[in-house]
CSV table of C-alpha atoms and ligand atoms in Angstrom, one decimal:
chain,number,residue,atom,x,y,z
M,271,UNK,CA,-4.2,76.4,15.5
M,272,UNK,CA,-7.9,76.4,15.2
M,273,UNK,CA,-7.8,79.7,17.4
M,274,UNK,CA,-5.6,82.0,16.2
M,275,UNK,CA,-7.5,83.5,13.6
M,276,UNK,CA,-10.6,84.3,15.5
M,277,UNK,CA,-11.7,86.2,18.6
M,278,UNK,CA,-12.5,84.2,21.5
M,279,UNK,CA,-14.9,84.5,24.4
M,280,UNK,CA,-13.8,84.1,27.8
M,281,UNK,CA,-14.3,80.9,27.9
M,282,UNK,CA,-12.9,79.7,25.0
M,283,UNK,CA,-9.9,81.1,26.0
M,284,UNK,CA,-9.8,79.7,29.5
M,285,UNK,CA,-10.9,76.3,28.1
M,286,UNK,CA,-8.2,76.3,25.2
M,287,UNK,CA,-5.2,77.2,27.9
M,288,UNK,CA,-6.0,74.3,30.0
M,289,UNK,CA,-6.5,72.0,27.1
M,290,UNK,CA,-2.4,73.0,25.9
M,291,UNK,CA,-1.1,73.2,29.5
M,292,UNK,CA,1.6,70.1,29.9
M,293,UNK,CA,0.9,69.5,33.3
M,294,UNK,CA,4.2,68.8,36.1
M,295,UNK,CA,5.4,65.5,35.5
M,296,UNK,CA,8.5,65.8,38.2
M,297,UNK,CA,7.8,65.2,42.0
M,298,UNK,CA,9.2,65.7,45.5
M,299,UNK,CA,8.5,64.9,48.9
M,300,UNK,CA,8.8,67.8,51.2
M,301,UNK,CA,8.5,67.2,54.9
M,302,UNK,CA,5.3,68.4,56.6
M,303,UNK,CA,5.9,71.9,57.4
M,304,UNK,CA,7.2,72.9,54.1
M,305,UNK,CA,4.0,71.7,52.4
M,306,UNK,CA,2.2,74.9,52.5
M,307,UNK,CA,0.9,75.8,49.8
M,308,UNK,CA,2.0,72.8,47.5
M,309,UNK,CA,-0.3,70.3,45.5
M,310,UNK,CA,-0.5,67.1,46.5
M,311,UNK,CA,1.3,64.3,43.9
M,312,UNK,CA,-0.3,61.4,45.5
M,313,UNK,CA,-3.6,60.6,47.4
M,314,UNK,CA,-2.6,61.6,51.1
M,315,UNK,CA,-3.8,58.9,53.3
M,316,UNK,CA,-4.4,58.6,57.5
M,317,UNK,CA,-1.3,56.7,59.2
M,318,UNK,CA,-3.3,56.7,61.6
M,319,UNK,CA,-6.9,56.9,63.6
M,320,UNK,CA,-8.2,60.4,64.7
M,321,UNK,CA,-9.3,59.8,67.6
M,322,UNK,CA,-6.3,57.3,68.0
M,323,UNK,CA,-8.3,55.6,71.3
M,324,UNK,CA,-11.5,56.4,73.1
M,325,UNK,CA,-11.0,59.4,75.2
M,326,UNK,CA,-12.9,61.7,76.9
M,327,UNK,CA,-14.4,65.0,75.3
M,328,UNK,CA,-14.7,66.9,79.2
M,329,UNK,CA,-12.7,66.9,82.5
M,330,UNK,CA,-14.9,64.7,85.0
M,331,UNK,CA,-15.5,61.3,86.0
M,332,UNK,CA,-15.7,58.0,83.9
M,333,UNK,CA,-17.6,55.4,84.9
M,334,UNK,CA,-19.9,52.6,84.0
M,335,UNK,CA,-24.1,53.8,84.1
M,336,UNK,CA,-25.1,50.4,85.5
M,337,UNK,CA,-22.9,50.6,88.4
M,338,UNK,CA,-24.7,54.1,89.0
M,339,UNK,CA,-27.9,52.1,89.1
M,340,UNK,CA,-27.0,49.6,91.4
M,341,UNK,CA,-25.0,51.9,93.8
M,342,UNK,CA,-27.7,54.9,94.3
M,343,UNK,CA,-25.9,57.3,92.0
M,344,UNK,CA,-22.6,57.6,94.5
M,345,UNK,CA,-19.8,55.8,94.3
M,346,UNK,CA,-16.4,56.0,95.5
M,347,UNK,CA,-13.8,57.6,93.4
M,348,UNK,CA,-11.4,55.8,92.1
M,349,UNK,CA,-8.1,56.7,90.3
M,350,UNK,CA,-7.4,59.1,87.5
M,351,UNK,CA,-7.0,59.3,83.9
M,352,UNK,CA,-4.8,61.8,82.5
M,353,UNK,CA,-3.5,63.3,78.9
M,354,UNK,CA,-0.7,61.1,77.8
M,355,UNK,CA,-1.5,58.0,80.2
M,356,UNK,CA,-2.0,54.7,78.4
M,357,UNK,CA,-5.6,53.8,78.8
M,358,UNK,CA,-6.3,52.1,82.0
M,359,UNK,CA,-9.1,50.2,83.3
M,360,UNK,CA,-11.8,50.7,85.8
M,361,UNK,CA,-12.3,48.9,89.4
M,362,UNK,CA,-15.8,47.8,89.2
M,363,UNK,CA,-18.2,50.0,91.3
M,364,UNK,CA,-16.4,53.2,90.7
M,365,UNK,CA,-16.2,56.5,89.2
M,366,UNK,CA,-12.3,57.5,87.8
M,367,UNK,CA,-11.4,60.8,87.8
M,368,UNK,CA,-10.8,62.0,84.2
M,369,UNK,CA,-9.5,64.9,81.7
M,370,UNK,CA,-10.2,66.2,78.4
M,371,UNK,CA,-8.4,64.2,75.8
M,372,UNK,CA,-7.3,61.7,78.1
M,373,UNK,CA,-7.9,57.5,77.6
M,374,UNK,CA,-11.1,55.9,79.0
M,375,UNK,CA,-10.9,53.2,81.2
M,376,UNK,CA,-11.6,49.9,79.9
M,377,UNK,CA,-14.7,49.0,81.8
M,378,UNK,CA,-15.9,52.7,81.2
M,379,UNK,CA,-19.2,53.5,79.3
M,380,UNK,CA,-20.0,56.9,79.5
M,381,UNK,CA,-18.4,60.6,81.3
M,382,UNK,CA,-20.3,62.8,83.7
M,383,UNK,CA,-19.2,66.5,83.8
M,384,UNK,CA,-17.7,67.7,86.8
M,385,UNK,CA,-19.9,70.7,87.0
M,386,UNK,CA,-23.0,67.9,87.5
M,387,UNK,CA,-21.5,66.3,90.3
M,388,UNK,CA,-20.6,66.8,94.0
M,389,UNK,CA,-17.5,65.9,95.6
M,390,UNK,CA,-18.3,64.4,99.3
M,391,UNK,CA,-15.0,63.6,100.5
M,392,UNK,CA,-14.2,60.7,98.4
M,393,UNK,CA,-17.5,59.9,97.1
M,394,UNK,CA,-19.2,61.4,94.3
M,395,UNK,CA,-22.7,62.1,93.8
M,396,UNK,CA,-23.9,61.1,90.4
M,397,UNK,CA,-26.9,63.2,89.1
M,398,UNK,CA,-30.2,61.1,88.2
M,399,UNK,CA,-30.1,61.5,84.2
M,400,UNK,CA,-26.7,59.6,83.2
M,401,UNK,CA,-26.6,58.4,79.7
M,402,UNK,CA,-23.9,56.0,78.5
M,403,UNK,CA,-21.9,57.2,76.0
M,404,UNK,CA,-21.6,60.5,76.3
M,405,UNK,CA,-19.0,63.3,76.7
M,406,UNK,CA,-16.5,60.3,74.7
M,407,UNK,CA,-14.9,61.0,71.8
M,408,UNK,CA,-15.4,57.5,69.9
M,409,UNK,CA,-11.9,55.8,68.3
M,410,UNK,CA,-11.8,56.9,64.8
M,411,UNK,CA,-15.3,58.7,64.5
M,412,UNK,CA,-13.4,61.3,62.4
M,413,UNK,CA,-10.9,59.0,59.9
M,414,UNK,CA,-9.7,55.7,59.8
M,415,UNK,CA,-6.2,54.6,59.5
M,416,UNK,CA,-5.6,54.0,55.7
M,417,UNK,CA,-8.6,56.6,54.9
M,418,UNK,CA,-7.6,58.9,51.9
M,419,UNK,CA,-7.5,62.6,53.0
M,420,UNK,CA,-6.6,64.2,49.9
M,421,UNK,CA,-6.3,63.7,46.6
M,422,UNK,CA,-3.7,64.1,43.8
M,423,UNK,CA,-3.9,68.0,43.0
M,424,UNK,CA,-5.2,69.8,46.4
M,425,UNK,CA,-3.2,72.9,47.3
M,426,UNK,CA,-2.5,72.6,51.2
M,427,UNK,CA,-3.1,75.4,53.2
M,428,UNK,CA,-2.6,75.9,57.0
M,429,UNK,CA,-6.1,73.6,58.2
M,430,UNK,CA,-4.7,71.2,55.8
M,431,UNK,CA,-1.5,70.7,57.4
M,432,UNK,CA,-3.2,70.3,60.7
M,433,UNK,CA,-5.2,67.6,59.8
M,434,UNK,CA,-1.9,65.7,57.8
M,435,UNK,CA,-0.3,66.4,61.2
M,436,UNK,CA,-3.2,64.7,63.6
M,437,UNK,CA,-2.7,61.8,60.6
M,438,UNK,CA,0.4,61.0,61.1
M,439,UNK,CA,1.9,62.4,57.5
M,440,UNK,CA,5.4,63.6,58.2
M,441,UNK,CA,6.7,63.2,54.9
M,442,UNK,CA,4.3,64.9,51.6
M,443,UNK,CA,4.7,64.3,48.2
M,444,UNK,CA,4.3,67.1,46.2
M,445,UNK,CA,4.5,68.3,42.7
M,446,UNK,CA,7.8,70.5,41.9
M,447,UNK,CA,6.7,74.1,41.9
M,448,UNK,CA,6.7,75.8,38.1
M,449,UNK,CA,9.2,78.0,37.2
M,450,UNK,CA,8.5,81.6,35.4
M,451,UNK,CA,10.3,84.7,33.9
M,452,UNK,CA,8.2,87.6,34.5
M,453,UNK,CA,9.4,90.1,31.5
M,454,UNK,CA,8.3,93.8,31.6
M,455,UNK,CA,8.2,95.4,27.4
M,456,UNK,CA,8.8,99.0,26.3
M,457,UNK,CA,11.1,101.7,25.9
M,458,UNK,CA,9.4,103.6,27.7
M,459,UNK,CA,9.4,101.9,30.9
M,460,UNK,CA,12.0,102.7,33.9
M,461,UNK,CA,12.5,101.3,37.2
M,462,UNK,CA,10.8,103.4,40.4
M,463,UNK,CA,13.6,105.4,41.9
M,464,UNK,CA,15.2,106.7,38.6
M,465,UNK,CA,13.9,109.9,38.0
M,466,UNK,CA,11.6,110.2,34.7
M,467,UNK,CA,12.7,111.6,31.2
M,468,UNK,CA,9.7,113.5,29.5
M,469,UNK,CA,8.5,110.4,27.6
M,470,UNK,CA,9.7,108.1,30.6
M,471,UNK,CA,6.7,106.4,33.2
M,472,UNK,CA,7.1,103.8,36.2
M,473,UNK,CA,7.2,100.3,35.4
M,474,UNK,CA,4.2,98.7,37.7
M,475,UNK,CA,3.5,95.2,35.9
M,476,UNK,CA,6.4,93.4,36.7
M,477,UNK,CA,6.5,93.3,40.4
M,478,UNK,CA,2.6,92.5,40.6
M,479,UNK,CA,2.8,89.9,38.0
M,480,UNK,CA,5.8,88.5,40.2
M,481,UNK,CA,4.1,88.7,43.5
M,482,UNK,CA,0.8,87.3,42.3
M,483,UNK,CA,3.0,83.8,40.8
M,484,UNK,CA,4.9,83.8,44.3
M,485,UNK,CA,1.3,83.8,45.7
M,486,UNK,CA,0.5,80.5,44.0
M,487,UNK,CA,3.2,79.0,45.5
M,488,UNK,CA,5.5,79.5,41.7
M,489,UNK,CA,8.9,80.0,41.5
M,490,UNK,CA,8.9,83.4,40.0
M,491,UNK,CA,12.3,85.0,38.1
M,492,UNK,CA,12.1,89.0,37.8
M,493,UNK,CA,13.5,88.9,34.0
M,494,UNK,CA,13.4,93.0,34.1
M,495,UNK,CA,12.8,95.3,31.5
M,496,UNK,CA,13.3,94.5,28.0
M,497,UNK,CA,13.5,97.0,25.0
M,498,UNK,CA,10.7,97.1,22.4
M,499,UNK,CA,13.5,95.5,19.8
M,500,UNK,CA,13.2,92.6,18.2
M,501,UNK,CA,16.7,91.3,18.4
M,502,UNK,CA,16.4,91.7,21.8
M,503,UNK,CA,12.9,90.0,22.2
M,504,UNK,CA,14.0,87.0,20.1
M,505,UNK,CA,17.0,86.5,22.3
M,506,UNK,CA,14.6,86.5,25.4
M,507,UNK,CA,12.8,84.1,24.4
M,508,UNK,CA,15.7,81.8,22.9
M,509,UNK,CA,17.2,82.0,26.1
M,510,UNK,CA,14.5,81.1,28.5
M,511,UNK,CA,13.6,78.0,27.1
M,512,UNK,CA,14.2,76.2,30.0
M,513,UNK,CA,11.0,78.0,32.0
M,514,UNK,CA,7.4,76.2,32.6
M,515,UNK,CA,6.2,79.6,31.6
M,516,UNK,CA,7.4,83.2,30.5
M,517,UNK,CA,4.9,85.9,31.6
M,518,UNK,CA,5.6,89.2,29.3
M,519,UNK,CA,3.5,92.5,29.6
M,520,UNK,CA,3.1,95.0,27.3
M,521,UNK,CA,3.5,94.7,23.1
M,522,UNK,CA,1.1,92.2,22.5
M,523,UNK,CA,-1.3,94.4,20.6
M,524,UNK,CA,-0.8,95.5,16.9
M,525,UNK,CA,0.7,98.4,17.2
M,526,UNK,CA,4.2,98.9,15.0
M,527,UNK,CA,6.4,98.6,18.0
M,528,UNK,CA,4.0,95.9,19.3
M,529,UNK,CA,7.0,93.3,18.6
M,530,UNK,CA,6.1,90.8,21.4
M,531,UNK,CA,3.6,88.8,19.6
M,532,UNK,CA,5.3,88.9,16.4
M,533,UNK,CA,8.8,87.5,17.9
M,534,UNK,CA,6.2,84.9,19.7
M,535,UNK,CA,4.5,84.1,16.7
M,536,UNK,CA,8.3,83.8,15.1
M,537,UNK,CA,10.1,81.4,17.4
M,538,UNK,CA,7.0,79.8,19.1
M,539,UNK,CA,3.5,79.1,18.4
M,540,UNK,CA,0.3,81.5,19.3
M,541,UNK,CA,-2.7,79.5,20.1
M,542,UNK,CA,-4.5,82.6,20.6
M,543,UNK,CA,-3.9,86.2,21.2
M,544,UNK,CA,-7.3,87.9,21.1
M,545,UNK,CA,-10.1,87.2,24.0
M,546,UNK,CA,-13.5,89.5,24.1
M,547,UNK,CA,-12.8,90.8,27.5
M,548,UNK,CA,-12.3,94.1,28.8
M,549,UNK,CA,-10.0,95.0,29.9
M,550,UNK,CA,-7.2,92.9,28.4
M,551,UNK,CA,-8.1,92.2,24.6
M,552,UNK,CA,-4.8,91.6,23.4
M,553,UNK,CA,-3.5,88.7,24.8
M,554,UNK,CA,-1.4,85.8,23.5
M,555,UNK,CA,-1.3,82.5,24.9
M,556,UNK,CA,1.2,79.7,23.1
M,557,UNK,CA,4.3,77.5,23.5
M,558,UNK,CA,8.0,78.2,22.7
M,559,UNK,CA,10.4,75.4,22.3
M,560,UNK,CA,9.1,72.2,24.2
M,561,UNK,CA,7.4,72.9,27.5
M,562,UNK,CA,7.2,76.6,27.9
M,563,UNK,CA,4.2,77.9,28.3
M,564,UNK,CA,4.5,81.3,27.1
M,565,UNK,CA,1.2,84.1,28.2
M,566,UNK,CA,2.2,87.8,26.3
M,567,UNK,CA,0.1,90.2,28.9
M,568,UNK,CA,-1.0,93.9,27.6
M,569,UNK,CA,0.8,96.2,28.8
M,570,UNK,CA,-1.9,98.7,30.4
M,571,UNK,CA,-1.6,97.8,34.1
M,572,UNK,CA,-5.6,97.1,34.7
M,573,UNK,CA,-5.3,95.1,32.1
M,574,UNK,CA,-2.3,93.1,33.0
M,575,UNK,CA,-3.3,92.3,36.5
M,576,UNK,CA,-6.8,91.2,35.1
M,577,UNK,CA,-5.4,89.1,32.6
M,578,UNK,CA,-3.0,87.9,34.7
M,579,UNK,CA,-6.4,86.8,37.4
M,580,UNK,CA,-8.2,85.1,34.0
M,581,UNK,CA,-5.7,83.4,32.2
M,582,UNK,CA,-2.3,82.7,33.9
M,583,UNK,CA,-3.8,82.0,37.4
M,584,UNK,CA,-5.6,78.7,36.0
M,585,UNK,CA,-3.2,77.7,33.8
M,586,UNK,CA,-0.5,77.5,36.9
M,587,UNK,CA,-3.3,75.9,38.9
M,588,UNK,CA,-3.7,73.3,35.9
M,589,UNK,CA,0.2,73.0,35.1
M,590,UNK,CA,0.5,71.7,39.2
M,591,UNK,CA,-2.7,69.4,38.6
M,592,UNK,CA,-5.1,71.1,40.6
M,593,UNK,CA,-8.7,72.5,39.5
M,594,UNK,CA,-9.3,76.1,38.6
M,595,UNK,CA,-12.0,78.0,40.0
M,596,UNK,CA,-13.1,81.1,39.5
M,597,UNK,CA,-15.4,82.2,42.3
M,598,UNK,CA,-18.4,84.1,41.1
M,599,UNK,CA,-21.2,85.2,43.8
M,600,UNK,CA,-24.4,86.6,43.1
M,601,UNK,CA,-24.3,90.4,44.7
M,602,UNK,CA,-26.4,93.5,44.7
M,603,UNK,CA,-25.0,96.4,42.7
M,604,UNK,CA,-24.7,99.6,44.5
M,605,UNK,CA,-24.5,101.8,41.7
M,606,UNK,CA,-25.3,101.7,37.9
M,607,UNK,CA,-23.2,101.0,35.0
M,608,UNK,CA,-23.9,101.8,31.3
M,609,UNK,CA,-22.3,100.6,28.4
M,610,UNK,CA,-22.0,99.3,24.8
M,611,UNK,CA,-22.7,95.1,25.2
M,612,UNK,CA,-19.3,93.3,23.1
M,613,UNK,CA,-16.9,92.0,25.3
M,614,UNK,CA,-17.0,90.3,28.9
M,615,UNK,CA,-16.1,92.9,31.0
M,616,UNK,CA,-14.5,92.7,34.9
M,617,UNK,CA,-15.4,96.5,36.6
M,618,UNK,CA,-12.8,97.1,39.8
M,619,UNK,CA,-15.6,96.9,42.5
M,620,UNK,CA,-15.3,97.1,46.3
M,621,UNK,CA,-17.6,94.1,47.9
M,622,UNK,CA,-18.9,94.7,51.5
M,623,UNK,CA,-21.0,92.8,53.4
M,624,UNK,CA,-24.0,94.0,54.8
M,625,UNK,CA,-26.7,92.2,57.2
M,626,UNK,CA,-25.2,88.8,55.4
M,627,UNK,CA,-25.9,90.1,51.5
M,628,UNK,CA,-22.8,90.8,49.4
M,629,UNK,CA,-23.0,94.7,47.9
M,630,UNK,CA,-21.0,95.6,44.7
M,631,UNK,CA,-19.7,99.4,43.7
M,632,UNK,CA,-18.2,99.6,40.8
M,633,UNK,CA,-15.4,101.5,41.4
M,634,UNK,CA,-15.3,105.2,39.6
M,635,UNK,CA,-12.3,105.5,36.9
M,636,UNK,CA,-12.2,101.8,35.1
M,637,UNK,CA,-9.5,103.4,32.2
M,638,UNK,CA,-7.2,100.4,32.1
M,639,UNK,CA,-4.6,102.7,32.7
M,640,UNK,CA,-6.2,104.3,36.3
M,641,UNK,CA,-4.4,102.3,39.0
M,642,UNK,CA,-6.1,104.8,41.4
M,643,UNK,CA,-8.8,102.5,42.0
M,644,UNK,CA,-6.4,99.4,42.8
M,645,UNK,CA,-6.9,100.6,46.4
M,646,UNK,CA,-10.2,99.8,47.2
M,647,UNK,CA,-10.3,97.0,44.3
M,648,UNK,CA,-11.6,93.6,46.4
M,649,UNK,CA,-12.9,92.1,43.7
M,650,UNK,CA,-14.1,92.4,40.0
M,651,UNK,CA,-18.0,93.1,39.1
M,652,UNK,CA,-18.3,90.4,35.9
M,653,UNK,CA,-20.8,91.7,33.1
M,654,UNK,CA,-21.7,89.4,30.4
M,655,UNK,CA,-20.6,90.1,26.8
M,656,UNK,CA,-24.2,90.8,25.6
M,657,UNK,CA,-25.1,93.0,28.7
M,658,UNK,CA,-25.7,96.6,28.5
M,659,UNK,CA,-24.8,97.2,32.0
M,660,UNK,CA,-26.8,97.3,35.6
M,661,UNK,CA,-29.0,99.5,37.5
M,662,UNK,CA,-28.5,100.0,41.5
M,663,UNK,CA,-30.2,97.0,43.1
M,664,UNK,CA,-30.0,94.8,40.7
M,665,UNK,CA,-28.2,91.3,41.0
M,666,UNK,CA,-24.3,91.0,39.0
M,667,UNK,CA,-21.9,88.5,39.5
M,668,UNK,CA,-18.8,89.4,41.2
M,669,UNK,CA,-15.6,87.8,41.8
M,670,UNK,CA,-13.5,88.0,45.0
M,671,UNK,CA,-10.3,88.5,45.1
M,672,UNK,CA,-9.2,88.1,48.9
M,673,UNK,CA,-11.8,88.0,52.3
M,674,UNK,CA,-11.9,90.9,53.2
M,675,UNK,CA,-15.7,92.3,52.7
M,676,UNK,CA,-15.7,95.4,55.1
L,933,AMP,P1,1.5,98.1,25.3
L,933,AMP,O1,0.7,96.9,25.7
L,933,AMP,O2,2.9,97.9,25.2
L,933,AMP,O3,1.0,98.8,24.0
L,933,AMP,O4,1.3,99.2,26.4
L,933,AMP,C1,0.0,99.7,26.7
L,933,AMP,C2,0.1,100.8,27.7
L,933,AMP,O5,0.6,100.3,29.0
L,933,AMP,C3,1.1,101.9,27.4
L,933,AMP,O6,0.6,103.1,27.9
L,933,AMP,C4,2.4,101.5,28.1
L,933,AMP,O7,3.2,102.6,28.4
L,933,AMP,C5,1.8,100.9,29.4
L,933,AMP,N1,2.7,99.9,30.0
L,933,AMP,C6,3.2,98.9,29.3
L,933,AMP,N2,3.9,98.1,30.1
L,933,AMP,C7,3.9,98.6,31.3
L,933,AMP,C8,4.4,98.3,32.6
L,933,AMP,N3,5.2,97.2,32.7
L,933,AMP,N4,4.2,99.1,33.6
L,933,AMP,C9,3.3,100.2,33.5
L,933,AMP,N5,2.8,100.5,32.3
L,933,AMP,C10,3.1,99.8,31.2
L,934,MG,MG1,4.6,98.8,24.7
């Protein structure tokens, strides 16, 4: 309530979303490989030890140092150790015959390389500068069985489930994934494929919006196109109660036909709808009915998709209990930008990489409504509310969007 007179900052805005967000309560366990991207609902722990048993990190020959001593550096092979044998043990006064990965001997202190050594027959000569203990990969030098892994709220990604896997975790309790209705607004709007009336344009927020929630692992529902009529708004919303969240675009300003936040403000409750970034002022953040989370996008498409980056993107991360993060790295601009200091703004920028420094262009044509740009668009050049703008070579902040710097 306390917000929705007033203009917020950036960071009001992001700080008041998480602060309403009802977080997952429900739960399921998933088996292993369908844990990709989920967040964890428990602490993860080790079944077992990694490595489960001493074993050896090189192919070549186990053997204890002191016999080495005693027996001149040769001694007579003896046996093998291979992957999947349980560990055996070795005769006194020789040198076993070993692989990568596979048990050492009981009786075994250290591993000589096979390059050092030379096969005579079937004696081996040992070079002078054994150490015990090397070449061994040590019983649980890298987790313990019983050793948390993860905690409640990490989003698993592919290393993740390789490490659960050397673990032991088959089974992966995860939080349910959120469910959304992605609503495009306007009468103007048509689907790609029809051809356009004079008045008419392509509808571009709806399938972004859609993609970007399937990207963070949500349950997204394409709820189409809906009129700018607020008959047809209210029933919308009075029918989707059962969503986590509804994700509109479009309407949310104050124009007459803007209708979206005023059927919002009718059947639900509008924490806020005005933020001092650019692109993206309009934008209303509240509840309908008792758990959806309801986020009224604008309707420019630059402004929807960096809304959409802001606001909605930590609020799903929150809602499935993990920690939002917006990565911000210091880079070197690569061109100047002017302008009148207000709101936060987020420029489309390309970010390279160059001899290990990150460079930022601002990309030409920021219009919200320009989607030329989207192309080359890696990331976001961040310039602070009071800031008039950079010169070339000076330091911004920018925001990635993906890895790919070239
Ligand atoms: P609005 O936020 O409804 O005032 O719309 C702002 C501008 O964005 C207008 O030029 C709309 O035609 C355009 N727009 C609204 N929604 C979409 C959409 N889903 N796809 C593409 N353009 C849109
Ligand atoms: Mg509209």
């Amino acid at each position: 309530m306390r917000y929705r007179f007033g203009m917020l900052t950036l960071e009001e805005a992001r700080a008041a979303i998480l602060a309403e967000i009802s977080p997952a309560t429900a739960t399921e366990t998933v088996p292993l490989a369908q844990a990709h991207g989920r967040f964890t609902a428990q602490t993860l722990s080790a079944q077992v030890d990694n490595p489960a048993f001493d074993n050896s990190a090189m192919d070549g020959y186990a053997l204890h140092t002191a016999d080495l001593l005693g027996a001149g550096f040769v001694l007579p092979r003896h046996g093998e150790s291979r992957c999947g044998d349980p560990p055996g043990r070795l005769a006194p006064g020789t040198a076993m015959r070993i692989f990568t990965g596979a048990p050492l001997p009981a009786g075994a202190d250290t591993v000589v390389i096979q390059e050092d050594v030379k096969q005579e027959g079937e004696r081996v000569v040992f070079p002078r500068s054994v150490q015990a203990g090397s070449h061994l990969r040590r019983r649980a030098e890298d987790f313990r069985q019983g050793d948390a892994l993860y905690p409640r709220g990490r989003r698993l990604g592919a290393f993740d489930l390789a490490l659960l896997s050397v673990a032991g975790v088959a089974q992966v309790p995860v939080y349910v994934r959120a469910r959304a209705l992605v609503v495009a607004t306007g009468d103007e709007l048509v689907a790609p494929g029809t051809p356009l009336r004079p008045g008419q344009i392509y509808e571009s927020n709806r399938l972004a919006t859609l993609l970007m929630l399937r990207e963070l692992g949500v349950e997204a529902v394409d709820g189409g196109t809906v009129r700018d009529d607020p008959a047809a708004l209210r029933e919308l919303l009075k029918t989707s109660m059962d969503f986590d969240f509804i994700v509109t675009s479009g309407g949310a300003s104050v124009g007459d036909h803007d209708l979206v936040r005023q059927v919002f403000a009718e059947i639900g409750e509008i924490k806020f709808w005005k933020v001092k970034v650019k692109p993206g002022k309009p934008i209303a953040f509240g509840h309908v009915g008792t758990r959806t989370h309801f986020f009224a996008l604008p309707g420019n498409p630059v402004s929807s998709l960096v809304t959409f980056k802001l606001f909605v993107e930590p609020a799903l991360i929150a809602w499935h209990h993990g920690v939002p993060h917006l990565p911000q790295l210091a880079a070197t601009a690569m061109n100047d930008f002017r302008r009148h200091p207000g709101r936060t703004e987020f420029l489309r920028a390309r970010l390279v990489t160059q001899d290990g420094k990150l460079l930022a262009t601002a990309l030409h044509g920021q219009g919200s409504h320009m989607l030329g740009p989207l192309r080359e668009t890696n990331g976001f050049i961040r310039v602070e509310a009071d800031s008039a703008g950079f010169r070339r070579g000076e330091t911004v902040t920018a925001i990635p969007l993906g890895t790919d710097f070239s």
